[in-house]
Structure formats: C-alpha cells, structure tokens
Coordinates of C-alpha atoms and ligand atoms in Angstrom, one line a residue:
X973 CA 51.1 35.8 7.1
X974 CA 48.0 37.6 5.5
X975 CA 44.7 36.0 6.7
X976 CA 43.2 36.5 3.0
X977 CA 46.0 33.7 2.1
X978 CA 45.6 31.3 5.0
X979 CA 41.9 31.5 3.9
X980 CA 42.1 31.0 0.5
X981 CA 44.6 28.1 0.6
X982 CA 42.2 26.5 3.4
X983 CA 39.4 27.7 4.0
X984 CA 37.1 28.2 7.1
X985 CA 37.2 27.6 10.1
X986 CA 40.3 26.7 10.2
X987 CA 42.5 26.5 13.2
X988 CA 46.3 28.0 12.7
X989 CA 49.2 27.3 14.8
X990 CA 52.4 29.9 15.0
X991 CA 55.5 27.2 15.7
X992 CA 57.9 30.1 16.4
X993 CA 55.7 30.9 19.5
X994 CA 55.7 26.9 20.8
X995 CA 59.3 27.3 20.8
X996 CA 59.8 30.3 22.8
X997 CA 57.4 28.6 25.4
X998 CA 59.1 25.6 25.7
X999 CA 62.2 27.6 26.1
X1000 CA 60.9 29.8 29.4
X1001 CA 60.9 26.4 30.9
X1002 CA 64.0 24.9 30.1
X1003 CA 65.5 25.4 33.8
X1004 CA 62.7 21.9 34.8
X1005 CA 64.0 18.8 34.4
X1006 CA 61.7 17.4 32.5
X1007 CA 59.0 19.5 30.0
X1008 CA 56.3 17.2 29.9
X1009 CA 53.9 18.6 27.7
X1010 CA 50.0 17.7 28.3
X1011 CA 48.8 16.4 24.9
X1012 CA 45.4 16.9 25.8
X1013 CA 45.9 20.5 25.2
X1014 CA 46.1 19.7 21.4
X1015 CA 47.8 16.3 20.4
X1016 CA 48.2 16.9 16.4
X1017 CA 51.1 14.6 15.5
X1018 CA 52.7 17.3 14.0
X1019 CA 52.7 19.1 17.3
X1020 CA 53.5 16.4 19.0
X1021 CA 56.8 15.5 17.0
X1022 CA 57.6 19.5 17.3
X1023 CA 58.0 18.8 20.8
X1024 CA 59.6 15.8 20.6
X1025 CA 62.6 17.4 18.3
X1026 CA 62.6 19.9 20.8
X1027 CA 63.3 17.9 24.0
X1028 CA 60.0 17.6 25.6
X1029 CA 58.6 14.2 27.1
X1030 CA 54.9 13.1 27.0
X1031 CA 51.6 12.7 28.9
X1032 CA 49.0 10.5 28.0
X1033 CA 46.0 10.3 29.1
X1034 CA 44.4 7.5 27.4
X1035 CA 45.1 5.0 24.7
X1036 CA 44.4 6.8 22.0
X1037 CA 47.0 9.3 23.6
X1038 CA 49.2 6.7 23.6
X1039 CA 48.7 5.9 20.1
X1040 CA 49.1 9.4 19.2
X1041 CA 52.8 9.4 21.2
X1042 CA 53.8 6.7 19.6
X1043 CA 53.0 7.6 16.0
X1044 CA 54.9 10.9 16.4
X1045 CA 57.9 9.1 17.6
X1046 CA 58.0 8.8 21.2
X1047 CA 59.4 6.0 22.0
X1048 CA 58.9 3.6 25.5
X1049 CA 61.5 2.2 27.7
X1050 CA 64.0 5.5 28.2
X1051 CA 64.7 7.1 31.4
X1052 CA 63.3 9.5 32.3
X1053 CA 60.2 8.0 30.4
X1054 CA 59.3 9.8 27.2
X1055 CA 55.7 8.9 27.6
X1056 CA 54.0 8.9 31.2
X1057 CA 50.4 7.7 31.4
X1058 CA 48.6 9.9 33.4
X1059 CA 44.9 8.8 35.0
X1060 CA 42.3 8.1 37.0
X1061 CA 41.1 4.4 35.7
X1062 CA 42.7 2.2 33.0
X1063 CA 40.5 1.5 30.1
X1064 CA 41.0 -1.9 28.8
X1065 CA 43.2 -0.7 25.9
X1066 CA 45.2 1.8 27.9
X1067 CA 46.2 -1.4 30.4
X1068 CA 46.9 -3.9 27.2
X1069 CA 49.0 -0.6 25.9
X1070 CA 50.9 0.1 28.8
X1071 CA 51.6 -3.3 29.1
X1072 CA 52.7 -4.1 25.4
X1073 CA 55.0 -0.9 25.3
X1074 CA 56.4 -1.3 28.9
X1075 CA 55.0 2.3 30.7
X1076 CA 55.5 4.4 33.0
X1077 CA 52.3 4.9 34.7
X1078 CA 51.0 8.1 36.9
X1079 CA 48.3 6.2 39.1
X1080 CA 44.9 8.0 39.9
X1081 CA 43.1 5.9 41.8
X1082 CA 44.3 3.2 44.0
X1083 CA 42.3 0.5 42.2
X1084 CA 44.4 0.8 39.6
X1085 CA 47.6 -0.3 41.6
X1086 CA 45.8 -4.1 42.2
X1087 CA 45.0 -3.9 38.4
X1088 CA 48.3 -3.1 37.2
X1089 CA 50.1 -5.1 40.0
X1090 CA 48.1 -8.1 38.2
X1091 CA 49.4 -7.6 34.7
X1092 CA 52.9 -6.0 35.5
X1093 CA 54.2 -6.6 38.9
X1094 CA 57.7 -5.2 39.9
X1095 CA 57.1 -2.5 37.4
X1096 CA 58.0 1.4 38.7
X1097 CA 54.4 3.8 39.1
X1098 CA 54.2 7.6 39.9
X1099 CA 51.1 8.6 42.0
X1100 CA 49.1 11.0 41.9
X1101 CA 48.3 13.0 45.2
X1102 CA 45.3 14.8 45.7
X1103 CA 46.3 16.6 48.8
X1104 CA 42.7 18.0 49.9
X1105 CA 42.4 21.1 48.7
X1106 CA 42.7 23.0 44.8
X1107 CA 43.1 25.7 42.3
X1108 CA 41.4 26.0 38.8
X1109 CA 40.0 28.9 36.3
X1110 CA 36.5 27.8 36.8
X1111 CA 34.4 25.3 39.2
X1112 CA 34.5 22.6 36.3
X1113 CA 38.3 22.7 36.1
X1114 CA 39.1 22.6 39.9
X1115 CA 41.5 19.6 40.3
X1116 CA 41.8 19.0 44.2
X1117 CA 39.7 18.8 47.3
X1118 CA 37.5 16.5 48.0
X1119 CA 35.0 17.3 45.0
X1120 CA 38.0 16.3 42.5
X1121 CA 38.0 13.3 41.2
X1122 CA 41.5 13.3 40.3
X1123 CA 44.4 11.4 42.4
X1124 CA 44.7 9.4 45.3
X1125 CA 43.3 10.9 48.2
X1126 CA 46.4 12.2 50.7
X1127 CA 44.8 10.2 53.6
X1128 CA 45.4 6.6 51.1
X1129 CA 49.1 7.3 50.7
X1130 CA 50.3 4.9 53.1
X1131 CA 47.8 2.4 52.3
X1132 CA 48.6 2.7 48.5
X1133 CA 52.1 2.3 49.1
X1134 CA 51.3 -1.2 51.2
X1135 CA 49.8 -2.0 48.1
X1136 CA 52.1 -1.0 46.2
X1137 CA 54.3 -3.0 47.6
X1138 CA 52.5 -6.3 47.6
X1139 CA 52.5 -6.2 44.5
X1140 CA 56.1 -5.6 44.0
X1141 CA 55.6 -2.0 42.5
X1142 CA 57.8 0.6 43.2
X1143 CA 57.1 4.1 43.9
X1144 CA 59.6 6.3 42.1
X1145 CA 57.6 9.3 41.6
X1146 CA 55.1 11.5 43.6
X1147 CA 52.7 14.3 41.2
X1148 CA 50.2 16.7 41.7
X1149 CA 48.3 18.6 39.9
X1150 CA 46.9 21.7 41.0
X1151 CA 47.5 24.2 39.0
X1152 CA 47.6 26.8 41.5
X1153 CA 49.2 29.2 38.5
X1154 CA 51.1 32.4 40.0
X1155 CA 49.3 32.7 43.0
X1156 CA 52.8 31.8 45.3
X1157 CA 51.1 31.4 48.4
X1158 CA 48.7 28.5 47.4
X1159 CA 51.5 26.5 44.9
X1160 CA 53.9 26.9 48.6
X1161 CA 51.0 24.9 50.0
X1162 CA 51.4 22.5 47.6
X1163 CA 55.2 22.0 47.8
X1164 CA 54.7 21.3 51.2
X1165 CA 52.0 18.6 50.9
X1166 CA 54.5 17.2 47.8
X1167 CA 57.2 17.3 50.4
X1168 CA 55.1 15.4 53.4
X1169 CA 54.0 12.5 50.5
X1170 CA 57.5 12.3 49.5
X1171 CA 58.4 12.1 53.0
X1172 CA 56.1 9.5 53.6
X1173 CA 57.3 7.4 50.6
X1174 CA 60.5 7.4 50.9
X1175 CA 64.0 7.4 49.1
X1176 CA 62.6 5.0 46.5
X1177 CA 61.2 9.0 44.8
X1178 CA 63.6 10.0 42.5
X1179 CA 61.3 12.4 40.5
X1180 CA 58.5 14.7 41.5
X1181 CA 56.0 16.3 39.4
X1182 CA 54.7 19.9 39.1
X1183 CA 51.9 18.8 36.8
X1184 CA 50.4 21.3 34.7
X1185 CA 48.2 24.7 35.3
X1186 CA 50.4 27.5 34.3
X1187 CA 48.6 30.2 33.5
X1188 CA 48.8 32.2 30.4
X1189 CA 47.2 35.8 29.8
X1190 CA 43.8 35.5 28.3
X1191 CA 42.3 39.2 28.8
X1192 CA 43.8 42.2 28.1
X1193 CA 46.0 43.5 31.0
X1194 CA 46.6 39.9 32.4
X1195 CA 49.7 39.7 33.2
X1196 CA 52.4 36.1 32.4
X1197 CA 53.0 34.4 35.6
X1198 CA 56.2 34.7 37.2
X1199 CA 58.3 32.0 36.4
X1200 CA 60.9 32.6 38.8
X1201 CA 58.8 32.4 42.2
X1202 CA 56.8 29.4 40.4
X1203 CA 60.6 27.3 39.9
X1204 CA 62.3 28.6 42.9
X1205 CA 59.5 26.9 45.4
X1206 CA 59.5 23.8 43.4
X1207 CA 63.3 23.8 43.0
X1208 CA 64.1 24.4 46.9
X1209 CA 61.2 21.2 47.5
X1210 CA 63.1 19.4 45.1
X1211 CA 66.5 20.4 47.2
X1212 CA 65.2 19.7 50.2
X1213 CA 64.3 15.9 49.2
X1214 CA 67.5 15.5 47.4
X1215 CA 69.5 16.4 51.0
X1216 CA 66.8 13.9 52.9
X1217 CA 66.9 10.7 50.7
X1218 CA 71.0 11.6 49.9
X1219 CA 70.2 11.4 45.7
X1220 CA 69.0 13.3 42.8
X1221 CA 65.0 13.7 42.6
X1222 CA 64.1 14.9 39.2
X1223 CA 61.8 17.7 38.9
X1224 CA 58.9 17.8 36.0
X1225 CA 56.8 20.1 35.1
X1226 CA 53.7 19.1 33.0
X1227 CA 52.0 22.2 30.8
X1228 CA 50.0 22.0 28.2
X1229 CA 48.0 25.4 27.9
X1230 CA 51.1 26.9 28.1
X1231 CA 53.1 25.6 25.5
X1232 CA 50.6 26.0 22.9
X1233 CA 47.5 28.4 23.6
X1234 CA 48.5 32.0 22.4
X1235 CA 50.2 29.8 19.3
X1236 CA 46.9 29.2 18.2
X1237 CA 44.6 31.3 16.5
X1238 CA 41.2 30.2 15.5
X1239 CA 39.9 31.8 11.6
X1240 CA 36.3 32.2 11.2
X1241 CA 34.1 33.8 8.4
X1242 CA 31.4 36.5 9.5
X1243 CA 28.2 35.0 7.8
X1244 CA 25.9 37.2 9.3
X1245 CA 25.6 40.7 11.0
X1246 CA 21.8 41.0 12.3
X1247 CA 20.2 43.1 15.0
X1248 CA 18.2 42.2 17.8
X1249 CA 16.8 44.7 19.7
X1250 CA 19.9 46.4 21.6
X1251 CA 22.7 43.3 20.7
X1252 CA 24.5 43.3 17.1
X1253 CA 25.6 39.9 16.7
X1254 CA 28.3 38.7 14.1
X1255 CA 27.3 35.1 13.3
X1256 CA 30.9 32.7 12.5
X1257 CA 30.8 29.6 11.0
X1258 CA 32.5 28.7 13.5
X1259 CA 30.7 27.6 16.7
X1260 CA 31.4 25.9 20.4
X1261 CA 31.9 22.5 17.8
X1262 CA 35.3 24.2 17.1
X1263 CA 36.1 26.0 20.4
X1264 CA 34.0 25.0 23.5
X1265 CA 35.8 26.7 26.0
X1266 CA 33.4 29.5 25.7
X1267 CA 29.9 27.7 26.5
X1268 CA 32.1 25.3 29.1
X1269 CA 34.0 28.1 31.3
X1270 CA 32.5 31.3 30.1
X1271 CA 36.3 31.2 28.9
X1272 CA 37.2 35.0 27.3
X1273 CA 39.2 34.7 24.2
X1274 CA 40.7 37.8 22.7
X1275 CA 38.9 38.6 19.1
X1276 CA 40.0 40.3 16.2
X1277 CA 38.4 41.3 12.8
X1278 CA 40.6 41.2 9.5
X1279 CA 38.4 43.1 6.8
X1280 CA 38.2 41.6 3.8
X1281 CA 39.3 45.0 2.2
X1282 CA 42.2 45.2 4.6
X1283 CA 40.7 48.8 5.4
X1284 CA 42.2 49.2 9.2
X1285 CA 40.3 52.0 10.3
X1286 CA 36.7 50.8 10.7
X1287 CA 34.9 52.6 14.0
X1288 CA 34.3 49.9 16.9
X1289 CA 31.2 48.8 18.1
X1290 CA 29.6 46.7 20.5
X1291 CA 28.9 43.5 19.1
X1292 CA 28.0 39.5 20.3
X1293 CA 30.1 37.1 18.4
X1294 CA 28.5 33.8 18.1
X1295 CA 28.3 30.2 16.1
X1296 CA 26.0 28.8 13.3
X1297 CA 25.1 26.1 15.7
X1298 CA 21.2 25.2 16.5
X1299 CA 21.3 26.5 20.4
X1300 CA 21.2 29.6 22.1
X1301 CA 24.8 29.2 23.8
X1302 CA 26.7 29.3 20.9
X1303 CA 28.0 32.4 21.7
X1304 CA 31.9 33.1 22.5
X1305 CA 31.0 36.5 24.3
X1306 CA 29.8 34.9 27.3
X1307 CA 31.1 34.5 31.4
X1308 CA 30.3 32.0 33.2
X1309 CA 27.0 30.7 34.2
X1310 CA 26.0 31.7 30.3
X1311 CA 25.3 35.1 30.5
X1312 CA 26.1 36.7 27.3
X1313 CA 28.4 39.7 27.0
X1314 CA 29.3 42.5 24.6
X1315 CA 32.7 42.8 22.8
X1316 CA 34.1 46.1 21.2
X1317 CA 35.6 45.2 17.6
X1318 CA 35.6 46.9 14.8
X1319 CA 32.4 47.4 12.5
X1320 CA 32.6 44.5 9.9
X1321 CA 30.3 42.9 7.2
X1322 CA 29.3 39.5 5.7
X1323 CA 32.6 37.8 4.1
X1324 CA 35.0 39.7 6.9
X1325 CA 36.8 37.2 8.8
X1326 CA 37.1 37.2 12.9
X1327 CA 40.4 35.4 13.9
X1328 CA 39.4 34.1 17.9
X1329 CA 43.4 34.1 19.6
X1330 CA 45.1 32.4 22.4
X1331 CA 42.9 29.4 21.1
X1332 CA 46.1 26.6 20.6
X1333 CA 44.7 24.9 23.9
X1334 CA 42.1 22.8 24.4
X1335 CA 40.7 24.4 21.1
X1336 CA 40.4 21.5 18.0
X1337 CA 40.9 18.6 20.6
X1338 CA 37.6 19.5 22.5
X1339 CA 35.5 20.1 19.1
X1340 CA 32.7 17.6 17.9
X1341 CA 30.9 17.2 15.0
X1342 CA 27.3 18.8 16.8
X1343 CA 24.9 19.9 13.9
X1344 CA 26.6 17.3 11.8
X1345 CA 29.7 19.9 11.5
X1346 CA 32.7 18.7 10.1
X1347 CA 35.8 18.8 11.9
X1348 CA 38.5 22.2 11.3
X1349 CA 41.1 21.7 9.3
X1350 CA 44.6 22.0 11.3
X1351 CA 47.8 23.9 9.4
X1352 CA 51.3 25.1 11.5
X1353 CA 53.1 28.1 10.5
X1354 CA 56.8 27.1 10.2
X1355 CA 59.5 29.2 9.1
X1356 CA 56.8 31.4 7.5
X1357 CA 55.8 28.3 5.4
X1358 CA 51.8 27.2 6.1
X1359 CA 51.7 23.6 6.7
X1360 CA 48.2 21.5 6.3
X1361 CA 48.8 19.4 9.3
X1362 CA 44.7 18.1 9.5
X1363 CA 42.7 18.0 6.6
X1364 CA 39.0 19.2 7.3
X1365 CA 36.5 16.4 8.1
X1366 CA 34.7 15.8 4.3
X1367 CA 31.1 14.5 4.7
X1368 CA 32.4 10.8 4.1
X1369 CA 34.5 11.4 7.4
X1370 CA 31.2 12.3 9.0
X1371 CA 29.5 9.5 8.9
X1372 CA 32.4 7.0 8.7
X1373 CA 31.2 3.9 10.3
X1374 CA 27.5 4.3 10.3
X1375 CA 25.2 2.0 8.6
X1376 CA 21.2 1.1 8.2
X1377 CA 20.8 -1.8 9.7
X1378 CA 18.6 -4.2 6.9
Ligands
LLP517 N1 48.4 17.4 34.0 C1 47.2 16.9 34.3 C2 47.2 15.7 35.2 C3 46.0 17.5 33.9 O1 44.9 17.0 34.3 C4 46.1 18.7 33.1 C5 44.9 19.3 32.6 C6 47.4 19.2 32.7 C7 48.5 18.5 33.2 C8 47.6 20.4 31.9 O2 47.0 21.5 32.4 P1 47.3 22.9 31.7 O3 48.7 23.2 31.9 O4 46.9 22.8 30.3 O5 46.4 23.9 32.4 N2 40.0 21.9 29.2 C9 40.2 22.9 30.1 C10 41.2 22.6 31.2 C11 41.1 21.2 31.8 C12 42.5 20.7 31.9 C13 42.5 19.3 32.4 N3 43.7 18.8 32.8 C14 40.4 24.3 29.5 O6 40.0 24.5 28.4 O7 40.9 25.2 30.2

C-alpha cells in the first residue's frame, strides 16, 4: 500500500500494522499447544480479537490487561484458560478482577499465593520459576538470576507449594520465562530446571509454559531462530513429564515480539535535515514518545525513506535519525549506553517520510505523551484494506482529567 496514501488518509506519525504477516507468525507456531500471545507487546483490541479468531489464548499482565482481553472477547472460565494473569504483585484491581471473572493466575512472587489463597482458596495457579540464572537482549530486559525480579525464586518452590497448599490452591502449571531465544544450549538449561520444578511439584502439573523471548531479526543479516531445535527441547521436556506423572502436560508458548514486531512499521515525516559539524541529522516528528525502544536498549530498528516524489534512486548518505522531542536522546540511531550512531539511507528532504520497521512490538504500547505529544494513531492493513483501529490522541485527550484546582 503506497505510503503517500496511508499518510494522507492518517496522517503522521502513524503506526501501521501488516495483518497478513501476524498470521504467518502465529502459524510457525502452531505445532505448541497453546499460542499465548503477550499483550504487552501491543494490546490494540483490534489485535487482540485478530488473535483470538485465530486461536491464540491470552496474557495479562495487569488489570487494565485484563480489561483489554475481555473487551476483545476473551472470555474466562475455559480450559485451557483463554486469559492467564501473568505477575509479580496483584494490584488491588487485578486481585478484585481475577476474582470477579474467575482466573487463571501465573504467580510471581510468593506473597501473592497468601493473598490470593485469602480471596479464592481451592482455585488452580501456575508459578512462575526463576531458576537462577537468564537471557535477555539488553541488561534491562534480563529476566532471571538473582538481579530479576521476576518469579519465584527456584530455592522457594517447595515452600510455595506448602503454601500453596494450605490454602487449598493447586498447582497445575510450572512457567518460565527466559527467553533464551535460539541459543539451544542455554533454553536446554532451562528445560531442565522446568523439568526438576515439575519434578518437585508433582502430577498435579498438567501444563508447562515456554513463556515468551523468541527472537526475531532486527539487523540486517540476523538470521530467524530455529524453530525446530527451540520445540523439539521443549517437546521432549514435555514427553518426559507426560511418561513420569502417566498424563498429558500441555505445552504453551507465550510470544509476543514475535507475533507482531516485523508487522509493524512506524511512519514518520522528515521535518528537518540540518548539519552539525560532521553528523546530518533527519529530525521526525516522531520521537522516543512513539518508539522508546531506541533511548531504552539502544534497540536498532531497520529504516527506510519513501520520497515524496517516489524518485528511487537518491545516492545514500550517512545520516542521524532522530525525534522532535526537547532532549538530546531522542535519537533512534543509537547502541546502548546512548552513544549515537550513523545510518546509511538515502539522501532525502523536508516533507519525505522515514518508515522505522520491525516496530509492531513494544512500539505504541510503550509511548507517552512527553513534550505534551499526542498519542499515534493505530490503523491494520487487512486484505489490502487500511483500517483506523486508534484514533490519534486530540489535545482534549491530552489533558483529559486535569483541572485547576479553585
Ligand atoms: N512472558 C512474560 C512473562 C514476559 O515478561 C514477556 C516480556 C513475554 C512473555 C514476551 O516476551 P517477548 O516474546 O515479547 O520477547 N519491552 C522490551 C522487552 C521487555 C519484555 C518484557 N516481558 C522490548 O522492547 O524489547
């Protein structure tokens, strides 16, 4: 679909999802169980009632997840459950939701075994391991050792199934979360910790969980992870329970990157080409309020310029792409630690657009309204057919709920 139209029809910035290429993600990982897809990576309804239609189950992180689930049609009570609440503490609403609607809960911390035990004893929890050690793209995103916060520390297990127990809970499901990716050798070190816990639970587990952390080719020459090693460790875990406890042990997998990051493509307008000194910047109107991933993990996005005049051979030159925002990080050329990098594209002038790709995760649900910015608009591509599936924020929006006090 020609930018120029997008554009017009919506202006910028403007984030664009491709539904065709959700679909074919969803279906590499058809051979699990159960896809349940990470909502936090983006939770649009509309994306979320995609994958509902399509056969994948839920994760929800917090109430306003929850409330998100529920709007797009999920609904409580089935087996396997369509919405799993995945976290470290209940927030008073997320406790008084999980409660109202019956769910299944993915426990991150042992307090909130006695909490839940309290309101809904003889229910059925998952927990969540953290089985000393971890994986992640960056330092901020590692999710076990003893610098995570995440999951129940492999040491509680026994104790949290005691208290489990007192309070009549029962432990159907073991998960962890580490996202160790392709890398074989570190995700067989996880199976086996997921096999010990399991061990140590008991035949009351009849589903394990993968969690999320597939990888997905950011930088050119990155290759897609190899799905077959990934299932066939988790798979023979699962097999290997199934002949100990003598029943079925359902394995999950829990993506959300990805299912929905290279459907997403992020349009920007250039506002500004300037010089300074050796570094050409192209100024967006976009910033880190639309797509923080830059400024948080030195994350690389791959960048593309669509010309206004459609004119495809413009040379390429080294340039610094970065945001209208009031603060020297706005950059999305950068690595980690902040240090800003160069990026060949081509040459381009005011008005030309800059579409940043592979941007469908953890793009529009991590923006903010910094600088007073509205929100992006949101549209999905479907059958060719652009859909407005966000309005932008309007200036009401922005201060909705703010008043001078007399
Ligand atoms: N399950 C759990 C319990 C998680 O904490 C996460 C991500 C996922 C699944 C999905 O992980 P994925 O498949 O999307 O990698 N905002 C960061 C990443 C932080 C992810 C936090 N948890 C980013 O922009 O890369």
């Amino acid at each position: 679909m020609p930018i120029s139209h997008l554009v017009e029809r919506f202006g910028t910035p403007t984030y664009v999802y491709d539904e065709s290429k959700i679909l074919d993600c969803v279906g590499d990982l058809r051979r699990f169980d159960v896809i349940r897809y990470a909502q936090k990576a983006c939770s649009n309804i509309a994306i979320l009632d995609l994958m509902r239609r399509h056969g994948v189950l839920v994760d929800a992180v917090s109430a306003g997840e929850i409330h998100r689930a529920l709007t797009a049609g999920y609904t409580a009570g089935s087996q396997p459950p369509a919405i799993v609440y995945t976290a470290d503490i209940f927030d008073h609403d997320a406790i008084r939701l999980v409660v109202e609607y019956g769910l299944h809960v993915n426990v991150g911390s042992p307090d909130m075994i006695d909490q839940l035990g309290e309101v809904a004893p003889g229910t059925n929890i998952t927990l969540r391991i953290n089985p000393g050690f971890g994986h992640g793209h960056s330092q901020k995103t590692n999710t076990g050792g003893e610098h995570s916060k995440h999951g129940i520390w492999h040491t509680q297990l026994e104790e949290c199934l005691r208290r489990a127990d007192h309070h009549g809970l029962g432990v159907t499901g073991l998960h962890m979360h580490i996202g160790s990716g392709c890398d074989l050798e570190h995700l067989a070190q996880v199976c086996a910790a997921m096999e010990n816990a399991a061990m140590t639970a008991g035949r009351g587990v009849v589903s394990i969980s993968a969690g999320g952390g597939l990888p997905i080719p950011y930088r050119p020459g990155e290759t897609r992870v190899g799905l077959d090693g990934y299932f066939q460790l988790w798979d023979a875990t699962r097999q290997r329970l199934e002949n100990a406890f003598g029943h079925a042990v359902t394995l999950e997998i829990e993506p959300g990157r990805y299912l929905v990051a290279e459907s997403g493509y992020l349009l920007a307008e250039i506002r500004a080409v300037k010089q300074t000194g050796d570094n050409l910047f192209y100024l967006l109107d976009a910033g880190f309020n639309n797509l923080a991933r830059p400024i948080l993990y030195g994350a690389y996005h791959p960048m593309s310029v669509a010309p206004r005049d459609g004119d495809a051979r413009r040379r390429l030159q080294d340039v610094v792409v970065g945001g209208p925002l009031c603060e020297s990080g706005d950059i999305f050329t950068q690595e980690e630690g902040g240090y800003v990098v160069r990026r060949q594209l081509p040459a381009a002038t005011v008005g030309d657009w800059l579409v940043i790709e592979c941007a469908g995760a953890y793009g529009f649900v991590m923006s903010s309204n910094y600088n007073a910015k509205p929100l992006a608009a949101e549209v999905l591509v479907r059958q060719g057919a652009a859909n407005l599936i966000r309005a932008r924020q309007t200036y009401a929006d922005l201060m909705r709920g703010e008043c001078i006090p007399e």
